[in-house]
Every structure is written in C-alpha cells, then in structure tokens.
XYZ file of C-alpha atoms in Angstrom:
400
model
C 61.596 -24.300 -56.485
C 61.628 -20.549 -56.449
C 63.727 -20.069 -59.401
C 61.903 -23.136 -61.277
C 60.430 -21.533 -64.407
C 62.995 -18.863 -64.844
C 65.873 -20.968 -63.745
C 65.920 -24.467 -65.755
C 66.723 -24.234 -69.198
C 67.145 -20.655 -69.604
C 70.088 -20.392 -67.521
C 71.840 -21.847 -70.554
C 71.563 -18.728 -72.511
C 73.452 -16.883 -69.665
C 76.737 -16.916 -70.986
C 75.198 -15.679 -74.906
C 73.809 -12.858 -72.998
C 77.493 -12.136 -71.354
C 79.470 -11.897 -74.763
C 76.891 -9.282 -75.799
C 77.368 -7.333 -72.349
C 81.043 -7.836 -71.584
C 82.335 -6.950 -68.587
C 79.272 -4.872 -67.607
C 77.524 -8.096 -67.597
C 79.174 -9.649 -64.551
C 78.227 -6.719 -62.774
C 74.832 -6.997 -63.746
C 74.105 -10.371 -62.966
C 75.391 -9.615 -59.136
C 73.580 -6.438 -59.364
C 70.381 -8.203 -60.650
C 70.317 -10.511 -57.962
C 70.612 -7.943 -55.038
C 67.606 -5.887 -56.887
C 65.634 -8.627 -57.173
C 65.962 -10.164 -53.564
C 65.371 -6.274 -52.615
C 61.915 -5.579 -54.789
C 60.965 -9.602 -53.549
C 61.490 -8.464 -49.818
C 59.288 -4.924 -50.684
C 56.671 -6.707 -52.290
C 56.045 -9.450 -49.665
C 56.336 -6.654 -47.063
C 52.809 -4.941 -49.322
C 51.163 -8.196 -47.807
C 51.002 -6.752 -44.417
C 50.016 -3.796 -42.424
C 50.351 -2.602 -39.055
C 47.721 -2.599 -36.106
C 48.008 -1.683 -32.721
C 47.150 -4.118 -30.274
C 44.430 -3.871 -27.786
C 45.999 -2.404 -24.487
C 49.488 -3.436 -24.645
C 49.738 -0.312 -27.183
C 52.654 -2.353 -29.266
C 52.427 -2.103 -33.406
C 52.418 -5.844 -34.912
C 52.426 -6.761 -38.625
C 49.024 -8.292 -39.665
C 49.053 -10.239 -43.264
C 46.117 -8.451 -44.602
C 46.625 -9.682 -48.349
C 47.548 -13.219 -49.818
C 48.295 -12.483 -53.490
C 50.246 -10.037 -56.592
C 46.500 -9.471 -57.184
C 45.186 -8.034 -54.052
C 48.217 -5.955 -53.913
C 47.961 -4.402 -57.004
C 43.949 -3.687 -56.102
C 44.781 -2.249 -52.541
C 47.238 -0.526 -54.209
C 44.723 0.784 -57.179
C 41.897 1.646 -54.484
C 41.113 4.950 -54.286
C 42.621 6.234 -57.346
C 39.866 6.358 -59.480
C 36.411 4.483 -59.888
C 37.075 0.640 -60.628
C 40.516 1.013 -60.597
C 41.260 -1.861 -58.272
C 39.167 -4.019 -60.817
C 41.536 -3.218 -63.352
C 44.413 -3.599 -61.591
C 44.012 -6.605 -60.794
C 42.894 -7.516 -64.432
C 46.438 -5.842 -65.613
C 48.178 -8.474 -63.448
C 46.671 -11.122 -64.637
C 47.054 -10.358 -68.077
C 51.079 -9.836 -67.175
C 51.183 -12.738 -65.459
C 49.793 -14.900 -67.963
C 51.965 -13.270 -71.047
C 55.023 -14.073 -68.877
C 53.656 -17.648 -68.315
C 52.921 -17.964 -71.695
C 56.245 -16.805 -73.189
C 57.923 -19.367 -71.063
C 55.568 -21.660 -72.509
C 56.958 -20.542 -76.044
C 60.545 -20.808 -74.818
C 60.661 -24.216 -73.510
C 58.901 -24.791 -77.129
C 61.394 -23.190 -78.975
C 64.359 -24.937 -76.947
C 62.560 -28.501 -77.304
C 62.603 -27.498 -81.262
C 66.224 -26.455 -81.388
C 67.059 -29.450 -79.377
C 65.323 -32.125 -81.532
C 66.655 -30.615 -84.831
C 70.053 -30.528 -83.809
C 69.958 -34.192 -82.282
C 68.666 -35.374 -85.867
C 70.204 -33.315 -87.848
C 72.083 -36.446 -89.395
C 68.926 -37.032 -91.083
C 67.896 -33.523 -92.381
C 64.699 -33.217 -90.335
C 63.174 -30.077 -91.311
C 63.073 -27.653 -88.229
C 59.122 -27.182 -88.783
C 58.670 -30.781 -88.293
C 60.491 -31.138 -84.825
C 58.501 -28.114 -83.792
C 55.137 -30.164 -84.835
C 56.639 -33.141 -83.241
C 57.570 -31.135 -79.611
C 53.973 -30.209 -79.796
C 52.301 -33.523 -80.027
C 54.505 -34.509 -77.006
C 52.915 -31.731 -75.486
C 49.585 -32.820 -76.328
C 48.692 -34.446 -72.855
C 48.622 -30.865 -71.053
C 45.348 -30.657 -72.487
C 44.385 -32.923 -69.926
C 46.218 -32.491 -66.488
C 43.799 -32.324 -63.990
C 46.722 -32.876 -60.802
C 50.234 -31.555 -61.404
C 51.693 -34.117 -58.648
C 52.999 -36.535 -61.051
C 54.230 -33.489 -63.394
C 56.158 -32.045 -60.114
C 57.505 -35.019 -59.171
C 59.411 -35.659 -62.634
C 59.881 -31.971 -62.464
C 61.933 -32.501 -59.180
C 64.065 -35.043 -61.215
C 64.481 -33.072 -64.340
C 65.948 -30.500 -62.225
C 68.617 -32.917 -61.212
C 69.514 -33.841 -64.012
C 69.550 -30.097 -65.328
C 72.165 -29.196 -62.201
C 74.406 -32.229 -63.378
C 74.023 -31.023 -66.633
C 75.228 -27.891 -65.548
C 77.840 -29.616 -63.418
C 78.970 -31.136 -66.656
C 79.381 -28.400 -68.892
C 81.603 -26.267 -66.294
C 83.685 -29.244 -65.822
C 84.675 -29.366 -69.565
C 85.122 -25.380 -69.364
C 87.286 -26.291 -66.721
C 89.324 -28.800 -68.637
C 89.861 -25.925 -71.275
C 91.093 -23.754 -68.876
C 94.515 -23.719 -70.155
C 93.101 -21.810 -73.464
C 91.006 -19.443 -71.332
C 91.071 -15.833 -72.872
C 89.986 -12.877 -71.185
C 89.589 -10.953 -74.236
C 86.269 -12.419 -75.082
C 84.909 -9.816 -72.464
C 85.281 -6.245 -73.760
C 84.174 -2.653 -72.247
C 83.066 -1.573 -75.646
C 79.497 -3.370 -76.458
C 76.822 -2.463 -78.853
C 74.117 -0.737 -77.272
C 71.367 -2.608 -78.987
C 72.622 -6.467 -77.586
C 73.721 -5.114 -74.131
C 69.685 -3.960 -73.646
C 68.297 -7.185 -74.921
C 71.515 -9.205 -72.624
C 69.632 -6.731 -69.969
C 66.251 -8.009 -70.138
C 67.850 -11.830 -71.102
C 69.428 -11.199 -67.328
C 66.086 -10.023 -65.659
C 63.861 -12.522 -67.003
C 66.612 -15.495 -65.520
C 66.026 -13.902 -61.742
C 62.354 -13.621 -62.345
C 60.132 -15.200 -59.772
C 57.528 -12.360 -57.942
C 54.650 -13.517 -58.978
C 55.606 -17.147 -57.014
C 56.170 -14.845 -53.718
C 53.193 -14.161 -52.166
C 52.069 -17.666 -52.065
C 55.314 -19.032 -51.477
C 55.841 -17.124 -48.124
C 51.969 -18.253 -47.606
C 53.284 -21.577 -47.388
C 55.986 -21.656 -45.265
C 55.676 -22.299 -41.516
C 57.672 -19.419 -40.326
C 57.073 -16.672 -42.695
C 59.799 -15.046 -39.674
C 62.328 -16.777 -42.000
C 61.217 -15.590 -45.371
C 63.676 -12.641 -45.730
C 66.153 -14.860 -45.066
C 65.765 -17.921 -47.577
C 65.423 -15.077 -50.087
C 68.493 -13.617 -49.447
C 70.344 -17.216 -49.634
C 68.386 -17.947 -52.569
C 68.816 -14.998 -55.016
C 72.597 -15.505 -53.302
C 72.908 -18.846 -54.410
C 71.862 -18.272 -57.562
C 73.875 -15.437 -58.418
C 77.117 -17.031 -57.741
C 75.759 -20.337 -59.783
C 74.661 -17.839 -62.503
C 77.652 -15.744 -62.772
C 80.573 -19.097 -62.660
C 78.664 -21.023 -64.877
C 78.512 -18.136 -67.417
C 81.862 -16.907 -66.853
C 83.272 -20.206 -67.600
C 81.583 -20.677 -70.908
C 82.206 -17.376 -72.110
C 86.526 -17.898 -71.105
C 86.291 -21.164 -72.800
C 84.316 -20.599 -76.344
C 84.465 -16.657 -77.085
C 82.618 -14.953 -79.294
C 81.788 -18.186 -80.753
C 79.327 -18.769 -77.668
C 75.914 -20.114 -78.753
C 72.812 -18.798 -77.878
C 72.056 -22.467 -76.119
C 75.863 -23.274 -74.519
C 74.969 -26.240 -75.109
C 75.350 -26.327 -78.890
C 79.128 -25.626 -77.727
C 80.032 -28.717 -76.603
C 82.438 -31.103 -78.757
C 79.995 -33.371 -81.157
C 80.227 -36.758 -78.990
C 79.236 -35.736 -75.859
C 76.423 -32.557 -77.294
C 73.840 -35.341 -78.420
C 73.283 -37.135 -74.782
C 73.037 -33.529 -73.283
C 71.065 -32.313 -75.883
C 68.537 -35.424 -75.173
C 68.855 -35.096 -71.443
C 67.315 -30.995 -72.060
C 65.148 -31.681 -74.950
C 63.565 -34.267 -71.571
C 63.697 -31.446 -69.108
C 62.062 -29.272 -71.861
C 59.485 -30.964 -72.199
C 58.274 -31.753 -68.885
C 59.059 -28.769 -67.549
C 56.623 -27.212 -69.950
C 53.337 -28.444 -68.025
C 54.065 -26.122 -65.132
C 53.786 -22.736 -66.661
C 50.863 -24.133 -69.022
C 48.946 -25.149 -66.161
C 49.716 -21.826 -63.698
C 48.448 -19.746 -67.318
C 45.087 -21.940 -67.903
C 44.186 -21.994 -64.556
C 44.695 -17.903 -64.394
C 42.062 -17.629 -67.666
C 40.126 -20.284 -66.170
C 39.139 -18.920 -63.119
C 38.398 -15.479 -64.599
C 34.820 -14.195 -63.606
C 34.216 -12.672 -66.873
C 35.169 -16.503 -69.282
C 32.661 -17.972 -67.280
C 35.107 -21.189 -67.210
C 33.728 -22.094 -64.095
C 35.998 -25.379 -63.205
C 38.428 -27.813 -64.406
C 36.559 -30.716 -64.110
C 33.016 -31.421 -64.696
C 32.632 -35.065 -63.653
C 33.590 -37.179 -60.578
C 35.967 -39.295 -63.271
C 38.129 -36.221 -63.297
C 37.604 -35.308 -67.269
C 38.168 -31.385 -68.085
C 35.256 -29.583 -69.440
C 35.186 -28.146 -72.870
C 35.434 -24.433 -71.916
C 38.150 -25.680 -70.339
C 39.920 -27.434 -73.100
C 38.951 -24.500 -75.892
C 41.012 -22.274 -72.967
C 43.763 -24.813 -72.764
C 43.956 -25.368 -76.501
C 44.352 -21.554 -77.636
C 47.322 -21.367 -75.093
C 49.260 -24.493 -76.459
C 48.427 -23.363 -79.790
C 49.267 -20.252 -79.195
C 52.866 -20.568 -77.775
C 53.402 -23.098 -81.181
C 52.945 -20.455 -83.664
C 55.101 -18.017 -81.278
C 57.836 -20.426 -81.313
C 57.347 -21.112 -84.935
C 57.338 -16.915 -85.350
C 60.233 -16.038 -83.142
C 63.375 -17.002 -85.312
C 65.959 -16.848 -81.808
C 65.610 -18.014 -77.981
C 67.684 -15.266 -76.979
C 65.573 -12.198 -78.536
C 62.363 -13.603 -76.932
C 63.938 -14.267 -73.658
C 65.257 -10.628 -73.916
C 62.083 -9.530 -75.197
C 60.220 -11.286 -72.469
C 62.217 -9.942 -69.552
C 62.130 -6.610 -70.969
C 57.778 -6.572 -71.184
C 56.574 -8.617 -67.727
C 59.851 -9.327 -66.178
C 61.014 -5.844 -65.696
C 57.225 -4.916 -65.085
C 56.532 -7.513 -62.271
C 60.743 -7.536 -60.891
C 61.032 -4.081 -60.880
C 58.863 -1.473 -61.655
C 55.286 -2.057 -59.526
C 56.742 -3.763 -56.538
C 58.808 -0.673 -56.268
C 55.436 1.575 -56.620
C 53.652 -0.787 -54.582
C 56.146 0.124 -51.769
C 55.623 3.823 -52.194
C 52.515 3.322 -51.884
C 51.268 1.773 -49.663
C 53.817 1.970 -47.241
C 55.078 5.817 -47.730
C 54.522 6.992 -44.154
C 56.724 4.398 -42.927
C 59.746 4.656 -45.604
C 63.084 6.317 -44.321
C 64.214 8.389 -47.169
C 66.771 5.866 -48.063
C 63.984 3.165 -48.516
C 62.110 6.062 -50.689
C 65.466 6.830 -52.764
C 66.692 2.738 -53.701
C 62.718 2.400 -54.332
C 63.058 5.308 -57.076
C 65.994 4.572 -58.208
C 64.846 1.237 -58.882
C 61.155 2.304 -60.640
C 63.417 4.546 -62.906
C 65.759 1.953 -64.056
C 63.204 -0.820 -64.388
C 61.057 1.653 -66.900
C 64.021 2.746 -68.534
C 65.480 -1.179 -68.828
C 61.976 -2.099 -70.286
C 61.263 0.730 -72.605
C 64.893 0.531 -74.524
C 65.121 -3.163 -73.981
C 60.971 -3.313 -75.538
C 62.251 -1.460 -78.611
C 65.300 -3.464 -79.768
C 64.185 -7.082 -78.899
C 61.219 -5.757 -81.609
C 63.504 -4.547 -83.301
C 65.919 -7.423 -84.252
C 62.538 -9.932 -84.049
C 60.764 -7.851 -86.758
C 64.702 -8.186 -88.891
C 64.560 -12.153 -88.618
C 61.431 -12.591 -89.572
C-alpha cells in the first residue's frame, strides 16, 4: 500500500519518461529510489526526540509527533510569530494539490482509456471525459472507504498482472530489441519534466508518518522501507527498460497504447477499471484534509445517524471533483502533468523539507556526513523543482 497512489497507473508512463532521459534515466530511477527511502527514513526520524531516562541516565527515542503537519509546525516554531500556524497550513495546501492532481490524472487516464477503447465509433474525447465523471459521481457520497479499499486491493492485482503481461510481450520481442533507443544526448527541456515524471512515481511522504503509526513494531520501519523503495525500483526500472528496448522512440506516453490492436482493448478496459476505482482514495484523503480545516467550519462528514454527508460537506466534495474535470479537460498530456506534478509537491514533500526538517530539528545530532547528503539533497530537490516547474508550464501553456 505504500506506493498506492503514486504507483498504480502511473507507473505506465515510466518507460515515456525513459526515451526522453536516455541512459541518464536508468540511473535516475535507482538513484530516485535510494533518495527517497533516505528523505522517508529522515522524516520519520523528525517524529521523535530524545529524553534521558530517570536514573538509569540512558538516551531513548520518544515519538513526540504523529503527523507531516506537526513536523512542519515544530519545525516552524520559533521562527517568527504564527509561523507554526502557517506551516502547517502550507502542508496542507501541498498535500491536497498533490492529492488533487492525482485526482486529475486518474481522470485524464480514465478519458484516454475510454476514447481509445471506442474509438471504432468516433466518440468525441470530451464526451468520455463527461462520461468518466459521472462514474465518478458516487464519491460525492463515501462516507467508509472499506468497500473502496477492498476493490482497491483487487484492482491492484489485476494492475501487477497487467504489468506482468505487458513485459511478457516485451519479452517475446526480444529478438528485435535495440539499444539505440537510449541515447546520452537528450533535450534538456524533456529530461527535467522525465525528472519530475520519475519523482512523482516514488512519491509517498505524506503516507509515512501514519503508516509507521500503524505498525506494531515501528523497530522494523527502516527496514520495510528499504525493501519497499527496493522492490520498487527494480519493478520500475525492468518494466521500463523492457518497453523502451521493445517500441523505441515510438513509446507512448501510456505503454499501454503500444500493445498490438487485439490484445490493447481488454487491457485498456482492465485500467480504465483500476482508474476508476482507484480514484476514490485520493478524493477522499483531499476532502477530508479541507473538511476538517478549522477555518471552513466543515465540521463533519456526516450529520445524521443514517450516515448521509452534510451539505458543507458535499459543496467541499463537489468543487474538488469538479475541479480535477476541468484540469483534465485543460491539461492536453498525462505525461506533462505528471511531470508538472512531481516537479511542484513531489519534489517539495520527497525532497526538499524533509531534508530541512532534518537540519533542523535534529542539527546537534547530525555527523557532518548526515549534514552534507541532507544538503546535497535540499539543493537538488529545489533545483529539480524550479527547472522542472518552468518547462512542464512551459510545454502545458504550448498545447493548450
């Protein structure tokens, strides 16, 4: 589950991001990994602090915090009057633009997916995007996401034999593999926005906190992270590899949209599925974010025993479906706002504060090696964000 909402379906425009990166890719998406299991390990480390215990003199870690939030306003405190207030208000509002963009995203896939699976009858692509978002319609009123998890659970089956699948045709082509599709020599412009398409797929912070909450010995925490971001490199970097040996330049911004004409329509239906009910997830995490702010005065979900959703609550809910439609009816390609996405919160929340949340809060008790990777980090997450910012705009301002 850590790698849910970044995971999924937008592992499929790995391989798109690779032909624009070349070889420097593959070295990212191993070096992506490692930086992201590092800054996940730093920021769940903010959660604690050290205290001396009475008599026995020894130092033991004490989990003083429980979210991104109370991080961010420990680490404000101090700084300036109401700082920590705001802090915590910038987190929130990052949080729920990265929610909401992978709202617009699985949007945007469930369109591409429906228009290419009837495009035997000409469907205009405005109308499958009107058509996703009546499926959609039902979020308005999830009060329990147990059912939604549950098919969620079996989605992402189906998305890892789907996966499974596509690597095994690659693997049938292998014969007409051709290195040459990778090249040293990219354009600067699609190797940043392959850079932030790379950070946004490894994204999953803001799940941290809570998720080591959860577990019954946090002892072990370090540990799943390192197998997970592990596990998911190597998945990353085959599946990608594969695709970009077996269709070239010629690789599709969904991989999908690759495969040979009689076997593209069942896979295409089996996504435009996962799509869809995957959506709920990061709709629900975003509402209940805006919901629960002090200042919206949207004081619950429900109002009634019966379980109905009060109308604050549905206005809230309805500006953020509505909202990621006329995104995904804006943004003319997945891979720019994936790019563009990973570049704003995902280098923001990945790279850049848990790095300055480590330096800190916990500077008296960094060797200078910690000090120097957390640095060196900070200064290539700002650097990734602010070039990778400026020509994801850049080519989304040119397609529209």
């Amino acid at each position: 589950a850590l790698h849910h909402i970044p995971e999924g379906i937008f592992v499929l425009g790995l391989p798109f991001a690779l032909v624009q990166s070349g070889y420097v890719g593959l070295v990212l998406l191993v070096l992506s990994a490692w930086v992201c299991n590092h800054t996940g390990r730093t920021l769940v480390s903010c959660l604690y602090e050290e205290e001396m215990s009475g008599g026995s003199g020894s130092v033991s870690k004490v989990r003083v915090r429980t979210s991104y939030q109370d991080i961010m306003e420990a680490c404000c405190k101090g700084l300036w009057p109401n700082w920590s207030g705001v802090g915590g208000l910038m987190v929130n509002v990052a949080q729920v633009i990265e929610l909401l963009m992978t709202c617009t995203l699985y949007l945007l896939v469930s369109t591409s997916l429906l228009f290419d699976s009837l495009s035997w009858v000409a469907v205009p692509r405005s109308v499958c995007s009107l058509v996703s978002l009546v499926f959609l319609l039902p979020c308005l009123l999830l009060t329990d996401l147990r059912p939604v998890s549950t098919l969620s659970l079996l989605c992402s089956l189906a998305h890892i034999l789907i996966s499974l699948l596509v690597m095994l045709y690659c693997l049938s082509c292998a014969s007409s593999w051709s290195w040459s599709s990778l090249s040293l020599s990219v354009d600067p412009e699609d190797f940043l926005v392959s850079v932030g398409v790379i950070i946004f797929s490894y994204t999953s912070q803001i799940f941290l906190p809570p998720l080591e909450g959860s577990m019954e010995d946090r002892g072990q925490f370090n540990v799943m992270l390192g197998w997970t971001h592990g596990a998911a490199c190597i998945m990353k970097t085959m599946f990608s590899l594969m695709a970009v040996l077996t269709w070239g330049p010629e690789t599709s911004e969904v991989i999908t949209d690759n495969l040979p004409s009689d076997l593209r329509p069942l896979v295409n239906l089996c996504l435009l599925a996962k799509a869809q009910l995957s959506y709920p997830l990061p709709f629900y995490a975003a509402a209940e974010i805006l919901q629960t702010y002090p200042r919206l005065h949207v004081v619950d979900v429900c109002l009634s025993p019966g379980g109905t959703v009060s109308r604050p609550a549905l206005v809230v809910r309805g500006t953020l479906l509505m909202t990621s439609y006329l995104l995904a009816l804006l943004v003319p390609r997945f891979s720019l706002l994936m790019g563009l996405t990973g570049s704003v919160t995902g280098a923001a929340m990945t790279l850049i504060l848990p790095c300055l949340f480590h330096l800190r809060l916990q500077w008296s008790r960094l060797t200078v090696k910690d000090r120097l990777i957390d640095v060196g980090i900070l200064s290539l997450g700002v650097i990734c964000s602010v070039s990778g910012v400026i020509c994801s705009v850049k080519r989304l301002l040119e397609g529209l």
